[in-house]
Every structure is written in C-alpha cells, then in structure tokens.
mmCIF file of C-alpha atoms in Angstrom:
data_model
loop_
_atom_site.group_PDB
_atom_site.id
_atom_site.type_symbol
_atom_site.label_atom_id
_atom_site.label_comp_id
_atom_site.label_asym_id
_atom_site.label_seq_id
_atom_site.Cartn_x
_atom_site.Cartn_y
_atom_site.Cartn_z
ATOM 1 C CA MET A 1 98.069 103.868 82.188
ATOM 2 C CA LYS A 2 96.287 105.252 80.050
ATOM 3 C CA ALA A 3 93.024 105.263 79.458
ATOM 4 C CA GLU A 4 92.471 103.453 76.471
ATOM 5 C CA TYR A 5 93.936 100.880 77.839
ATOM 6 C CA VAL A 6 90.606 99.968 79.624
ATOM 7 C CA ASN A 7 88.383 99.260 77.059
ATOM 8 C CA PRO A 8 90.328 96.688 74.750
ATOM 9 C CA PHE A 9 90.560 94.560 78.337
ATOM 10 C CA LEU A 10 87.029 95.014 78.596
ATOM 11 C CA ASN A 11 85.502 93.954 75.078
ATOM 12 C CA GLY A 12 88.053 90.958 75.625
ATOM 13 C CA THR A 13 86.977 89.697 78.352
ATOM 14 C CA VAL A 14 82.757 89.508 77.057
ATOM 15 C CA ASN A 15 83.940 88.317 73.541
ATOM 16 C CA VAL A 16 86.217 85.986 75.095
ATOM 17 C CA LEU A 17 83.951 84.844 77.945
ATOM 18 C CA LYS A 18 80.922 84.830 75.288
ATOM 19 C CA THR A 19 81.626 82.908 72.469
ATOM 20 C CA MET A 20 83.548 79.778 74.737
ATOM 21 C CA ALA A 21 81.466 79.329 77.632
ATOM 22 C CA PHE A 22 78.067 81.032 76.398
ATOM 23 C CA VAL A 23 77.925 83.494 79.466
ATOM 24 C CA ASP A 24 77.625 86.793 78.930
ATOM 25 C CA PRO A 25 79.492 89.030 81.555
ATOM 26 C CA LYS A 26 77.560 92.509 82.032
ATOM 27 C CA PRO A 27 80.322 94.718 83.602
ATOM 28 C CA GLY A 28 80.763 97.486 86.371
ATOM 29 C CA LYS A 29 82.035 100.422 86.906
ATOM 30 C CA PRO A 30 86.575 100.620 86.522
ATOM 31 C CA TYR A 31 87.593 101.652 89.829
ATOM 32 C CA VAL A 32 91.556 101.645 90.720
ATOM 33 C CA LYS A 33 92.950 99.067 93.692
ATOM 34 C CA GLN A 34 95.160 99.934 96.327
ATOM 35 C CA ASP A 35 96.532 97.196 97.283
ATOM 36 C CA LYS A 36 97.774 93.560 95.836
ATOM 37 C CA LYS A 37 95.273 91.280 97.255
ATOM 38 C CA ALA A 38 93.239 89.327 94.773
ATOM 39 C CA VAL A 39 89.508 90.543 94.880
ATOM 40 C CA GLY A 40 88.235 86.506 94.373
ATOM 41 C CA ASP A 41 89.159 82.803 95.186
ATOM 42 C CA ILE A 42 91.475 81.982 92.054
ATOM 43 C CA SER A 43 93.284 84.257 89.660
ATOM 44 C CA GLY A 44 94.573 83.937 85.866
ATOM 45 C CA VAL A 45 98.098 86.318 85.929
ATOM 46 C CA ILE A 46 99.613 87.333 82.565
ATOM 47 C CA GLY A 47 102.525 89.064 82.575
ATOM 48 C CA LEU A 48 102.906 91.675 79.326
ATOM 49 C CA THR A 49 106.202 93.647 77.998
ATOM 50 C CA GLY A 50 106.389 95.075 74.880
ATOM 51 C CA SER A 51 105.176 99.071 74.949
ATOM 52 C CA THR A 52 105.460 99.458 78.349
ATOM 53 C CA LYS A 53 105.615 96.642 81.867
ATOM 54 C CA GLY A 54 102.186 95.536 82.453
ATOM 55 C CA ALA A 55 100.232 92.791 83.925
ATOM 56 C CA VAL A 56 96.558 91.202 82.837
ATOM 57 C CA VAL A 57 94.620 89.516 85.950
ATOM 58 C CA VAL A 58 91.467 87.881 85.530
ATOM 59 C CA SER A 59 89.896 86.382 88.723
ATOM 60 C CA PHE A 60 87.118 85.058 89.836
ATOM 61 C CA SER A 61 84.964 84.015 92.375
ATOM 62 C CA ARG A 62 84.688 80.249 93.880
ATOM 63 C CA GLU A 63 80.710 80.304 92.496
ATOM 64 C CA CYS A 64 81.381 82.883 89.099
ATOM 65 C CA ALA A 65 84.635 79.434 87.969
ATOM 66 C CA MET A 66 82.397 76.497 88.514
ATOM 67 C CA LYS A 67 79.461 78.455 86.249
ATOM 68 C CA VAL A 68 81.703 79.841 83.750
ATOM 69 C CA VAL A 69 83.997 76.582 82.996
ATOM 70 C CA SER A 70 80.733 73.885 83.251
ATOM 71 C CA SER A 71 79.785 76.223 80.938
ATOM 72 C CA MET A 72 82.431 75.820 78.716
ATOM 73 C CA MET A 73 82.773 72.396 79.209
ATOM 74 C CA GLY A 74 79.316 71.085 78.696
ATOM 75 C CA GLU A 75 79.699 69.461 82.688
ATOM 76 C CA GLN A 76 79.704 70.368 86.007
ATOM 77 C CA TYR A 77 82.113 71.324 88.285
ATOM 78 C CA THR A 78 81.573 72.157 91.848
ATOM 79 C CA ASP A 79 85.330 72.228 92.963
ATOM 80 C CA LEU A 80 88.259 74.419 91.817
ATOM 81 C CA THR A 81 89.629 70.871 90.520
ATOM 82 C CA ASP A 82 93.165 70.772 87.961
ATOM 83 C CA GLU A 83 90.563 71.359 84.575
ATOM 84 C CA VAL A 84 88.943 74.657 86.078
ATOM 85 C CA ARG A 85 92.215 75.896 87.188
ATOM 86 C CA ASP A 86 93.272 74.898 83.500
ATOM 87 C CA ALA A 87 90.646 76.642 82.001
ATOM 88 C CA VAL A 88 90.615 79.713 84.104
ATOM 89 C CA GLY A 89 95.116 80.460 82.744
ATOM 90 C CA GLU A 90 93.732 78.912 78.680
ATOM 91 C CA ILE A 91 90.498 81.966 79.734
ATOM 92 C CA THR A 92 92.898 84.270 80.335
ATOM 93 C CA ASN A 93 95.591 83.261 78.336
ATOM 94 C CA MET A 94 92.618 84.803 75.106
ATOM 95 C CA VAL A 95 91.676 87.613 76.944
ATOM 96 C CA SER A 96 95.235 88.492 76.955
ATOM 97 C CA GLY A 97 95.387 87.473 73.092
ATOM 98 C CA ASP A 98 92.071 89.516 71.876
ATOM 99 C CA ALA A 99 92.896 92.769 74.404
ATOM 100 C CA ARG A 100 96.731 92.880 73.164
ATOM 101 C CA ARG A 101 94.639 92.593 69.252
ATOM 102 C CA SER A 102 92.724 95.819 69.923
ATOM 103 C CA LEU A 103 95.781 97.958 71.802
ATOM 104 C CA ALA A 104 97.660 97.464 68.728
ATOM 105 C CA GLU A 105 95.028 98.829 66.838
ATOM 106 C CA LEU A 106 95.425 101.941 69.090
ATOM 107 C CA GLY A 107 100.176 101.139 68.393
ATOM 108 C CA ALA A 108 100.629 99.515 71.889
ATOM 109 C CA ASN A 109 102.278 96.427 71.449
ATOM 110 C CA PHE A 110 102.613 93.334 74.120
ATOM 111 C CA GLU A 111 103.853 90.348 73.937
ATOM 112 C CA ALA A 112 102.508 88.097 77.244
ATOM 113 C CA GLY A 113 103.996 85.526 79.318
ATOM 114 C CA ILE A 114 102.857 81.757 79.947
ATOM 115 C CA PRO A 115 99.732 82.019 82.125
ATOM 116 C CA THR A 116 99.937 81.347 86.105
ATOM 117 C CA VAL A 117 96.508 80.361 88.541
ATOM 118 C CA VAL A 118 96.864 81.386 91.737
ATOM 119 C CA VAL A 119 93.661 80.047 94.875
ATOM 120 C CA GLY A 120 92.407 80.343 97.844
ATOM 121 C CA LYS A 121 90.490 83.448 98.786
ATOM 122 C CA GLY A 122 92.628 87.348 99.162
ATOM 123 C CA HIS A 123 95.819 86.163 97.844
ATOM 124 C CA GLU A 124 98.473 88.513 96.746
ATOM 125 C CA ILE A 125 99.286 89.138 92.852
ATOM 126 C CA THR A 126 103.009 90.056 93.504
ATOM 127 C CA SER A 127 103.122 89.759 90.113
ATOM 128 C CA MET A 128 101.363 93.311 89.252
ATOM 129 C CA GLY A 129 104.740 95.386 89.070
ATOM 130 C CA LYS A 130 104.798 99.162 90.000
ATOM 131 C CA GLY A 131 102.058 100.315 88.489
ATOM 132 C CA PRO A 132 98.228 101.477 89.945
ATOM 133 C CA CYS A 133 95.878 98.703 89.419
ATOM 134 C CA LEU A 134 92.680 99.789 87.330
ATOM 135 C CA ALA A 135 89.596 96.802 88.264
ATOM 136 C CA ILE A 136 86.786 96.113 85.980
ATOM 137 C CA PRO A 137 84.400 94.163 87.839
ATOM 138 C CA PHE A 138 81.773 91.639 85.479
ATOM 139 C CA LYS A 139 78.085 90.069 87.154
ATOM 140 C CA VAL A 140 78.237 87.051 85.478
ATOM 141 C CA ASP A 141 74.173 85.890 86.241
ATOM 142 C CA ASN A 142 75.360 87.467 90.206
ATOM 143 C CA PHE A 143 78.326 85.277 90.052
ATOM 144 C CA ASP A 144 81.692 88.227 90.627
ATOM 145 C CA MET A 145 84.416 88.181 88.314
ATOM 146 C CA THR A 146 87.614 90.932 88.442
ATOM 147 C CA VAL A 147 89.575 91.987 85.930
ATOM 148 C CA GLU A 148 93.340 94.396 86.558
ATOM 149 C CA ILE A 149 94.720 95.231 84.727
ATOM 150 C CA SER A 150 97.899 97.635 85.525
ATOM 151 C CA PHE A 151 101.003 99.224 83.586
ATOM 152 C CA GLU A 152 103.761 101.482 84.324
ATOM 153 C CA MET B 1 82.404 56.873 58.482
ATOM 154 C CA PRO B 2 82.926 59.787 60.707
ATOM 155 C CA SER B 3 85.718 62.102 59.782
ATOM 156 C CA ASN B 4 88.731 61.259 62.039
ATOM 157 C CA ILE B 5 90.243 64.507 62.568
ATOM 158 C CA LEU B 6 93.333 64.598 65.209
ATOM 159 C CA VAL B 7 93.047 67.328 68.087
ATOM 160 C CA VAL B 8 96.507 68.777 68.857
ATOM 161 C CA GLU B 9 96.578 71.271 71.813
ATOM 162 C CA ASP B 10 98.619 71.874 75.175
ATOM 163 C CA SER B 11 95.957 73.184 76.805
ATOM 164 C CA ARG B 12 93.243 70.629 78.444
ATOM 165 C CA THR B 13 91.040 73.353 78.388
ATOM 166 C CA THR B 14 91.393 73.958 74.719
ATOM 167 C CA ARG B 15 91.435 70.342 74.048
ATOM 168 C CA LYS B 16 88.392 69.151 75.249
ATOM 169 C CA PHE B 17 86.106 72.067 74.616
ATOM 170 C CA LEU B 18 87.107 71.296 70.410
ATOM 171 C CA THR B 19 86.518 67.535 71.799
ATOM 172 C CA VAL B 20 82.902 67.901 72.677
ATOM 173 C CA VAL B 21 82.998 70.539 69.223
ATOM 174 C CA LEU B 22 83.923 67.832 67.522
ATOM 175 C CA LYS B 23 82.392 64.653 68.612
ATOM 176 C CA GLY B 24 79.114 67.480 68.712
ATOM 177 C CA ASP B 25 78.909 67.607 65.100
ATOM 178 C CA GLY B 26 79.755 63.323 64.265
ATOM 179 C CA TYR B 27 83.540 63.340 64.470
ATOM 180 C CA HIS B 28 85.936 61.339 65.776
ATOM 181 C CA VAL B 29 88.785 62.725 67.775
ATOM 182 C CA ILE B 30 91.444 61.962 68.182
ATOM 183 C CA THR B 31 94.477 63.810 70.976
ATOM 184 C CA ALA B 32 97.845 64.557 71.489
ATOM 185 C CA GLU B 33 99.218 67.139 73.709
ATOM 186 C CA ASN B 34 102.596 67.891 71.863
ATOM 187 C CA GLY B 35 103.840 67.768 68.118
ATOM 188 C CA ILE B 36 105.625 64.421 69.505
ATOM 189 C CA GLU B 37 102.703 62.686 70.267
ATOM 190 C CA ALA B 38 100.089 63.927 67.388
ATOM 191 C CA LEU B 39 103.426 62.298 65.040
ATOM 192 C CA GLU B 40 102.981 59.010 67.369
ATOM 193 C CA ARG B 41 99.143 59.233 66.946
ATOM 194 C CA LEU B 42 99.699 59.713 62.875
ATOM 195 C CA SER B 43 101.489 56.664 62.951
ATOM 196 C CA SER B 44 98.214 54.418 63.884
ATOM 197 C CA ILE B 45 96.191 56.034 61.585
ATOM 198 C CA ASN B 46 94.487 56.819 59.363
ATOM 199 C CA VAL B 47 93.147 61.042 59.640
ATOM 200 C CA ASP B 48 91.238 63.047 57.468
ATOM 201 C CA ALA B 49 92.370 67.010 59.546
ATOM 202 C CA ILE B 50 94.826 68.157 61.832
ATOM 203 C CA VAL B 51 93.754 70.775 64.135
ATOM 204 C CA THR B 52 97.097 72.354 65.980
ATOM 205 C CA ASP B 53 97.437 75.069 68.701
ATOM 206 C CA LEU B 54 100.835 76.831 66.909
ATOM 207 C CA ASN B 55 102.014 77.612 70.808
ATOM 208 C CA MET B 56 102.959 73.371 72.489
ATOM 209 C CA PRO B 57 105.995 72.411 74.485
ATOM 210 C CA GLN B 58 108.802 69.457 73.414
ATOM 211 C CA MET B 59 107.786 70.722 69.311
ATOM 212 C CA ASP B 60 105.579 73.565 69.037
ATOM 213 C CA GLY B 61 102.994 74.027 65.917
ATOM 214 C CA LEU B 62 105.000 74.441 63.653
ATOM 215 C CA GLU B 63 107.350 72.357 63.336
ATOM 216 C CA PHE B 64 104.224 70.126 63.754
ATOM 217 C CA ILE B 65 103.885 71.175 60.386
ATOM 218 C CA ARG B 66 106.925 71.522 59.104
ATOM 219 C CA ALA B 67 106.709 67.730 60.248
ATOM 220 C CA ILE B 68 103.908 66.969 58.657
ATOM 221 C CA ARG B 69 104.697 68.762 55.002
ATOM 222 C CA GLU B 70 107.845 66.553 54.926
ATOM 223 C CA ASN B 71 106.754 62.676 55.414
ATOM 224 C CA ASP B 72 105.008 61.537 52.580
ATOM 225 C CA ASP B 73 103.010 59.760 54.493
ATOM 226 C CA TYR B 74 101.246 62.631 55.654
ATOM 227 C CA SER B 75 101.685 66.045 54.042
ATOM 228 C CA ARG B 76 98.118 65.884 51.828
ATOM 229 C CA ILE B 77 96.866 66.453 55.407
ATOM 230 C CA PRO B 78 94.284 69.770 55.685
ATOM 231 C CA ILE B 79 95.782 71.543 59.029
ATOM 232 C CA LEU B 80 94.161 74.205 60.429
ATOM 233 C CA LEU B 81 96.329 76.409 62.346
ATOM 234 C CA LEU B 82 94.763 78.021 65.756
ATOM 235 C CA THR B 83 97.033 81.053 66.943
ATOM 236 C CA THR B 84 96.094 83.172 69.737
ATOM 237 C CA GLU B 85 94.543 87.243 68.698
ATOM 238 C CA GLY B 86 97.967 88.856 68.218
ATOM 239 C CA GLU B 87 100.120 86.535 67.279
ATOM 240 C CA GLU B 88 100.649 87.285 63.721
ATOM 241 C CA ARG B 89 103.173 86.885 62.766
ATOM 242 C CA GLY B 90 102.633 82.857 64.389
ATOM 243 C CA ARG B 91 100.270 83.202 62.142
ATOM 244 C CA LYS B 92 102.526 84.254 58.736
ATOM 245 C CA GLN B 93 104.632 81.018 60.043
ATOM 246 C CA GLY B 94 102.294 79.390 60.054
ATOM 247 C CA LEU B 95 101.281 79.351 56.633
ATOM 248 C CA GLU B 96 104.448 79.949 55.302
ATOM 249 C CA ALA B 97 105.223 76.359 57.439
ATOM 250 C CA GLY B 98 102.295 74.402 55.778
ATOM 251 C CA ALA B 99 98.840 75.222 57.272
ATOM 252 C CA THR B 100 96.018 75.220 55.443
ATOM 253 C CA ALA B 101 94.118 77.893 57.728
ATOM 254 C CA TYR B 102 94.251 79.137 60.572
ATOM 255 C CA MET B 103 92.271 80.939 63.246
ATOM 256 C CA ALA B 104 92.220 82.556 66.449
ATOM 257 C CA LYS B 105 90.800 82.107 69.918
ATOM 258 C CA PRO B 106 88.825 82.789 71.123
ATOM 259 C CA ILE B 107 87.155 79.824 68.853
ATOM 260 C CA GLU B 108 83.802 80.664 68.330
ATOM 261 C CA PRO B 109 81.426 76.953 67.447
ATOM 262 C CA GLU B 110 80.068 77.810 64.664
ATOM 263 C CA VAL B 111 83.438 79.571 62.648
ATOM 264 C CA PHE B 112 85.250 76.268 63.990
ATOM 265 C CA LEU B 113 82.834 73.760 62.630
ATOM 266 C CA GLY B 114 82.434 75.707 59.251
ATOM 267 C CA ALA B 115 86.350 75.549 59.094
ATOM 268 C CA VAL B 116 87.065 71.804 59.190
ATOM 269 C CA LYS B 117 84.316 71.460 57.359
ATOM 270 C CA LYS B 118 86.378 73.292 54.483
ATOM 271 C CA LEU B 119 89.595 71.221 54.800
ATOM 272 C CA ILE B 120 87.548 68.082 54.387
ATOM 273 C CA THR B 121 85.029 68.884 51.864
ATOM 274 C CA VAL B 122 86.844 70.853 49.993
ATOM 275 C CA ILE B 123 90.900 70.788 50.112
ATOM 276 C CA GLY B 124 91.124 67.440 51.563
ATOM 277 C CA GLN B 125 89.613 66.598 48.586
#
C-alpha cells in the first residue's frame, strides 16, 4: 500500500466529522494492524475498486459512536440504535467519498461500494482483503475511533 | 408562509440531518426516500424547491430529475442535487438531466442553507 493513500483518509475523516457532526477528531499515529478484529464496537465498511482493490473501515467505540451521532443529529442517543447504525454507514460513505476525491488528485481512481455496518465487541471484518491493514486512531474528546484502510 | 422544501434521500441519517437544518432556518420540510415516493408527495403538495440525493434505490436522483423536468406541472421547480465527493460523472449527468445546482457531501449547514436560499430567491422566481 502506498503511504500517500493515508492522508486522504485522515483528512477525509476530520473533514466529514467537523462539517456534519461538529466535533474535532484528533488523529494519533497510524500503525499496521495484524488481525481482522475491529478495534471498535460498531464499524462501517466500504469496498473500493479501481486503481487497486481495497476497503475502508470506520470503527467507533460505543461511546464515541453515540457522541458523534448525537452531535450530528441534534438529539441524545444512549444506545447503538438503528439510527446510529445508519449514521455510521453514512459517515463511512462520506469519508470514503472525501478520500476518493483526494486520491483522484493523486491519479488513483476508485469506485465505492455500498456501506455495511457491523456491531458487536471484537467483531471481525472479513471483507478487508489480502493487503496489509493500516489503522489511524482518532480521539473525539476522550472517546476512541479508528479508521482502517487496506489496499492490495 | 414558510417555503416548502422536498428532501429526497434514502439515508435516514442525511434525511434527518437536512430536515433539522432546514427547519432550524424556518422552512417547512417534506421528505421522501426515493424518486417514486417524491413524485407521490408532489401530487398532493406544492413545493418551492427540491433537494435530492443521487444514489437511491427504486428511482434514483437522475431518473427523478428527468421525470420532474418532463412534467409540465413541476418542470420549473429548482432542484439541488446532492452527491458524494468523487462522483463527478454523476454531477455532470445530474446537470444534464436538469438539476439546477449540485453540492457534495459532507454538507456544511450554512453553505447548504445558502444554496437553498439561492434556489428559492434567485432561481425560483
């Protein structure tokens, strides 16, 4: 995976969450992830095809998902309801879109699939493909979220 | 009288987000999950502007825009097309189909409201 693929996803995440959820995610140091186990409790997954094959996962801790979606929708969520799940899928969709625009400027063109959302502690993301997986951790206030990208 | 805005969007998250933003600015909002539902809504209520997503099941944004432009009763209603970043082809097709303007998600509330106001006050006259 090319190192230049990281920043579009990092910046896309910050842009989407600042613009639509009015929160300020602080990125940490990206790391290589060895297993397919999701870091968070709820994850949005989108497959990417084009210049190469890949996937992006936007994974939130339970608290982080509720914080972000509550802020976005202007009402308090206290559980991972269908609405929170839908919002995580839509956020993943927009992060992927924002990143794809930046990737296109680098000459890498991708089409995105339909987002799926997986819920549960320690859930596995089986659609991440064969390539190495890079995880970018973020803090939203004190809550954790991670964006994982994988390209063949 | 507040202006009536028809929001056509399959994602309930974005539908709700747009509804909250528009209502907060004093608009009356009617929602639909796809083009077919939107055409049903239009048959019973007059709207001042339409905000529609591009990718939707059953009848997508492009088909919906074409249906609007081909109908004498609705053809003058201004339409704002919402796309996800990276959908340049969809945007071009949307404008060709008859969208008045387009905007890429993520949606910044102030920018979105500015675009809707422009649709109604400038283009919709």
